[in-house]
Coordinates of C-alpha atoms in Angstrom, one line a residue:
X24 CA -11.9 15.4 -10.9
X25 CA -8.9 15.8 -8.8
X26 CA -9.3 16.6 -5.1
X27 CA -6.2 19.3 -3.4
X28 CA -4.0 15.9 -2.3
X29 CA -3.4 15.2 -6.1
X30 CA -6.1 12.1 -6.2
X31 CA -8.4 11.0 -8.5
X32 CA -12.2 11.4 -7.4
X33 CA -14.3 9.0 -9.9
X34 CA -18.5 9.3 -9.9
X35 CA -20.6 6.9 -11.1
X36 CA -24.4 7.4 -11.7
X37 CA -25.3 4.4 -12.9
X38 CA -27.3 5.0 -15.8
X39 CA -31.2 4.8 -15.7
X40 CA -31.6 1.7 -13.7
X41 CA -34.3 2.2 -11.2
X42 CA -31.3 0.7 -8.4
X43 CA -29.2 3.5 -9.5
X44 CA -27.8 5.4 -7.2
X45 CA -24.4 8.4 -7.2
X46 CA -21.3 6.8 -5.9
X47 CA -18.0 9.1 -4.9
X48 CA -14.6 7.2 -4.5
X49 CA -11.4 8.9 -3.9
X50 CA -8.6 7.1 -5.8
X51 CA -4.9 6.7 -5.4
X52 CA -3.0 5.1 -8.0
X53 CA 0.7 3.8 -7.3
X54 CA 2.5 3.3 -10.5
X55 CA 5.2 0.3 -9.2
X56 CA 3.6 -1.5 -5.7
X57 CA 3.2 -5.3 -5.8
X58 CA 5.2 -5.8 -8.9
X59 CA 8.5 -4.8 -6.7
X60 CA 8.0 -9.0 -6.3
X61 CA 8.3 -9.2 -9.9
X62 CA 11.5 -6.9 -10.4
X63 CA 13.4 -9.2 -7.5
X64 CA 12.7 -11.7 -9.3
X65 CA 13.0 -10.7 -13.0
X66 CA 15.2 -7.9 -12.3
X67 CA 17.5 -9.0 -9.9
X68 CA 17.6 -12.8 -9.8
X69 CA 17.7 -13.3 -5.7
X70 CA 14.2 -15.2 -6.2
X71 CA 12.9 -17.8 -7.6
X72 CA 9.6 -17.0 -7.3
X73 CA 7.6 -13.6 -6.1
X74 CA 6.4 -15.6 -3.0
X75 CA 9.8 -16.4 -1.8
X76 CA 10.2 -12.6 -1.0
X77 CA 8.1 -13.1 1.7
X78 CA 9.6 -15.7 3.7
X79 CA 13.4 -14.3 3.0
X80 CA 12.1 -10.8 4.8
X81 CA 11.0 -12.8 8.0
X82 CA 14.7 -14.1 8.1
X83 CA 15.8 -10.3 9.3
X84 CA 13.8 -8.5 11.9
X85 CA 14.3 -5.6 10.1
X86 CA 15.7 -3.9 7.0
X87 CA 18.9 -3.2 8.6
X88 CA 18.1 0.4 7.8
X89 CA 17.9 0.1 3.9
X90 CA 15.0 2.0 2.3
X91 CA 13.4 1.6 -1.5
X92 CA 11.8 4.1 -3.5
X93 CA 10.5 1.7 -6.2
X94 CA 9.9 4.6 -8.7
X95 CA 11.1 2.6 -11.9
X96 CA 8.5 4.7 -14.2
X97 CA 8.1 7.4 -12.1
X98 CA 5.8 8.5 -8.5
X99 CA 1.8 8.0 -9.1
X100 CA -0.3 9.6 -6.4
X101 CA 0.1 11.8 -4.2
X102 CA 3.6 12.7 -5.9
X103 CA 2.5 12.5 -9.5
X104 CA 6.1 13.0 -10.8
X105 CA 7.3 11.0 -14.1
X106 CA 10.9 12.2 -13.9
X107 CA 11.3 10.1 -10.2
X108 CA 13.5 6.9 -10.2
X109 CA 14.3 4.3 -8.2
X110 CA 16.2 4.5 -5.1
X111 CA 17.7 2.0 -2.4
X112 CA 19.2 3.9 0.3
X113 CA 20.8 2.6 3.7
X114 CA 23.4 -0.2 2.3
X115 CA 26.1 -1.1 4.5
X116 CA 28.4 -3.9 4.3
X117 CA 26.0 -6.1 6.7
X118 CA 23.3 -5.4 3.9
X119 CA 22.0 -8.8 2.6
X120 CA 19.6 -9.9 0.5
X121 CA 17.2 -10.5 2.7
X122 CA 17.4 -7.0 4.4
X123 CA 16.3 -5.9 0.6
X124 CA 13.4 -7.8 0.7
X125 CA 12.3 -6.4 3.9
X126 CA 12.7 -2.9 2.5
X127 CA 10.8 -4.0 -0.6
X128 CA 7.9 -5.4 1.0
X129 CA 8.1 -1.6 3.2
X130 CA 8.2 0.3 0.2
X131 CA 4.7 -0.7 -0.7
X132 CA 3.2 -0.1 2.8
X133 CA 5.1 3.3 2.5
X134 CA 3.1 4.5 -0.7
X135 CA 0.0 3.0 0.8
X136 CA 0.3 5.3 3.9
X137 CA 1.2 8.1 1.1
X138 CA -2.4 7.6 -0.1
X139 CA -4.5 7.6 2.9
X140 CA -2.6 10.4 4.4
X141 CA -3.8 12.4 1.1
X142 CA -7.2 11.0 1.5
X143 CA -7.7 11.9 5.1
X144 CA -6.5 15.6 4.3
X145 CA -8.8 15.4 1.3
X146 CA -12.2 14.0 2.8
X147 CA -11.5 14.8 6.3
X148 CA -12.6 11.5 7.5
X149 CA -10.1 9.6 9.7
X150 CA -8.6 6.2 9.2
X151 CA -9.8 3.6 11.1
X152 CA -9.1 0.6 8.8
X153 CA -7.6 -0.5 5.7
X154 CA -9.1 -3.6 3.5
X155 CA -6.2 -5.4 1.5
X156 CA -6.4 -8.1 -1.4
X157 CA -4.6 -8.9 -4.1
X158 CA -1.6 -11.7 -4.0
X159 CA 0.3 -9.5 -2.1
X160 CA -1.8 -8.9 0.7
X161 CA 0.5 -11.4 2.9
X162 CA 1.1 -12.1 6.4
X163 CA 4.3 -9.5 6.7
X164 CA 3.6 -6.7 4.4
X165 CA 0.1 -7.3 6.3
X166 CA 1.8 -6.7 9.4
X167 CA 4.4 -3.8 8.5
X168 CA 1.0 -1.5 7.0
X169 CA -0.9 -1.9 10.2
X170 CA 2.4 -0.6 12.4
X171 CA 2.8 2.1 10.2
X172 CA -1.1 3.3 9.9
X173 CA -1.8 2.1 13.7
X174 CA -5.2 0.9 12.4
X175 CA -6.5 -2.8 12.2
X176 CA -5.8 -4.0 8.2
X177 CA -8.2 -6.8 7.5
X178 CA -7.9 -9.5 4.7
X179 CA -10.8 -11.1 3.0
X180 CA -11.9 -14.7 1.9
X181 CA -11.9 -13.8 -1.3
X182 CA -8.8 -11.5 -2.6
X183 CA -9.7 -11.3 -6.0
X184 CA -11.8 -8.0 -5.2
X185 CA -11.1 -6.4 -8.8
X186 CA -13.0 -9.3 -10.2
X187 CA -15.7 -10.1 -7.4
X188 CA -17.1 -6.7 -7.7
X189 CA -17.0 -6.7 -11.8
X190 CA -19.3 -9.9 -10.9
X191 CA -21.4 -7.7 -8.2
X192 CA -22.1 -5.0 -10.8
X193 CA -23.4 -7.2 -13.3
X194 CA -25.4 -9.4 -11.4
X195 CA -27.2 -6.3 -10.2
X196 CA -27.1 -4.9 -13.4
X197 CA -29.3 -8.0 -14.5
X198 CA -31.3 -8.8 -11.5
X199 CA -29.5 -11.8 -10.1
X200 CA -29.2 -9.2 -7.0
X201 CA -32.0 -7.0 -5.7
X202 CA -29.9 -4.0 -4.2
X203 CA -26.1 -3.4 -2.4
X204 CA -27.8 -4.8 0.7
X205 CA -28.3 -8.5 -0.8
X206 CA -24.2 -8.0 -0.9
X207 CA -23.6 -7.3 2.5
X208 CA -23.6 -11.0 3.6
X209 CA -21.3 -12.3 1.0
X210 CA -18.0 -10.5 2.3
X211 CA -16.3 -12.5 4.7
X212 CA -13.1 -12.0 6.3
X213 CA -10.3 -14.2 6.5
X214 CA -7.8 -12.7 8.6
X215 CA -7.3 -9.2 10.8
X216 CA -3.9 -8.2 11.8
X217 CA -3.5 -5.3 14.2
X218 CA -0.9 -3.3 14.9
X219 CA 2.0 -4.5 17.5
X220 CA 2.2 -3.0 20.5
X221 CA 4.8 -0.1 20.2
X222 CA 5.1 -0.6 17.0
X223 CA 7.2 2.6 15.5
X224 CA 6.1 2.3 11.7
X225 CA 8.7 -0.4 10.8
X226 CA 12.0 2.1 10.9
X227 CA 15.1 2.4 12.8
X228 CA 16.1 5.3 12.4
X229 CA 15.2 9.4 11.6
X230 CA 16.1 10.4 8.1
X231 CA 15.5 12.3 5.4
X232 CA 17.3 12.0 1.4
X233 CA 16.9 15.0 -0.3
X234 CA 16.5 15.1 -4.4
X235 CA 20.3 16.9 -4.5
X236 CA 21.2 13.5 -1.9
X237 CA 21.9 14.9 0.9
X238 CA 20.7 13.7 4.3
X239 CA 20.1 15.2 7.5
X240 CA 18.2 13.7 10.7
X241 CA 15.0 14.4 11.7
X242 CA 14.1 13.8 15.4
X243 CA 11.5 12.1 17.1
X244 CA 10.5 11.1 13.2
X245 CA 8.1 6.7 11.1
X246 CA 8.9 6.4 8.0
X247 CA 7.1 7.4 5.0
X248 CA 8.3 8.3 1.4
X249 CA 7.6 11.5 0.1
X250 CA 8.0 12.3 -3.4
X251 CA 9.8 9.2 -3.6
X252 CA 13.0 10.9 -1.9
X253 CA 11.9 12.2 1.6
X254 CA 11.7 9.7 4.5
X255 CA 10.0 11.0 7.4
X256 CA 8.9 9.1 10.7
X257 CA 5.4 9.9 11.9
X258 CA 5.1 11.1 15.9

């Protein structure tokens, strides 16, 4: 089931265990997000590892006004368009390597804000904070999502969420766990980052790159991709 913003809206019953209960999820699925890590690496050779990526963006305090579309197979939700590619826009002759790393780390938190703007217009519930796991839930790209949403984004102890509810599922499945509510405790935070104050959603300057590449300005605009090629800045 597909809701008007182009996401996924999964339902689960749960069979005919007496705990079963209907659950609705809406569900956003970028094609290329942490694995931009990967393509530096892999791809480009200015890493040695996906982890240095971090630490080489905090050596610029901004991305110099580079942007990157990371559509190597194409846009996922809310774009859904195979025929996209990859784009880096924004190079000057001051552009480094560690001004691309700052836009990569962007570009994630770009298709991010992509997704909950489509779920807010979908469900009609406002964001007031985002959950993040996964290896690269780190301290910057942490940082540059909760400027751009203006909402706390929160960390937990465990980011290995994927594989810690697999484990939830089961254990109720077999007992181990009464209900939901005997799961309640277990979550634990281990960090919250809030946004700075006036923080502008991480961009310079008022843009937008056209499919045909042509730009024009856009005032009083935050940044945020759209169909991989239109930049915007949000009021």
């Amino acid at each position: 089931m597909a809701g008007p913003e182009h996401l996924a809206a999964p339902a689960g019953d749960g069979g005919e265990h007496p705990r079963s209960e209907i659950a609705y999820a809406l569900e956003g699925s970028v094609f290329t997000g942490g694995a931009v890590g990967q393509w530096m690496r892999d791809g480009l050779g200015v890493v040695r590892t996906a982890a240095d990526i971090e630490p080489l963006a905090l050596s610029v305090p901004n991305s110099g006004g580079v942007y990157f579309v990371p559509a190597f197979g194409g846009l996922g939700a809310p774009h859904w368009d195979p025929f996209a590619r990859g784009t880096i826009v924004g190079i000057t002759r001051g552009t480094t390597v560690a001004h691309l790393a700052r836009a990569a780390l962007e570009s994630i938190a770009f298709q991010v804000a992509d997704l909950l703007d489509a779920m807010e217009a979908d469900c009609g519930i406002p964001l007031t904070g985002l959950h993040a796991d996964a290896a690269a839930a780190d301290d910057t790209l942490m940082q540059i999502q909760a400027d751009l949403l203006g909402v706390p984004v929160v960390r937990p102890a465990v980011t290995e969420t994927t594989a810690r509810g697999a484990a939830y599922l089961a254990g109720l499945a077999v007992g181990f766990w009464r209900s939901a509510d005997d799961l309640t405790g277990q979550w634990r935070i281990e960090r919250q980052i809030r946004a700075a104050d006036g923080a502008n959603g991480g961009a310079d300057a008022p843009r937008t790159l056209d499919r045909g590449g042509g730009t024009g300005e856009r005032a009083g605009t935050g940044i945020s991709v759209r169909s991989g090629f239109f930049l915007r800045r949000k009021q």
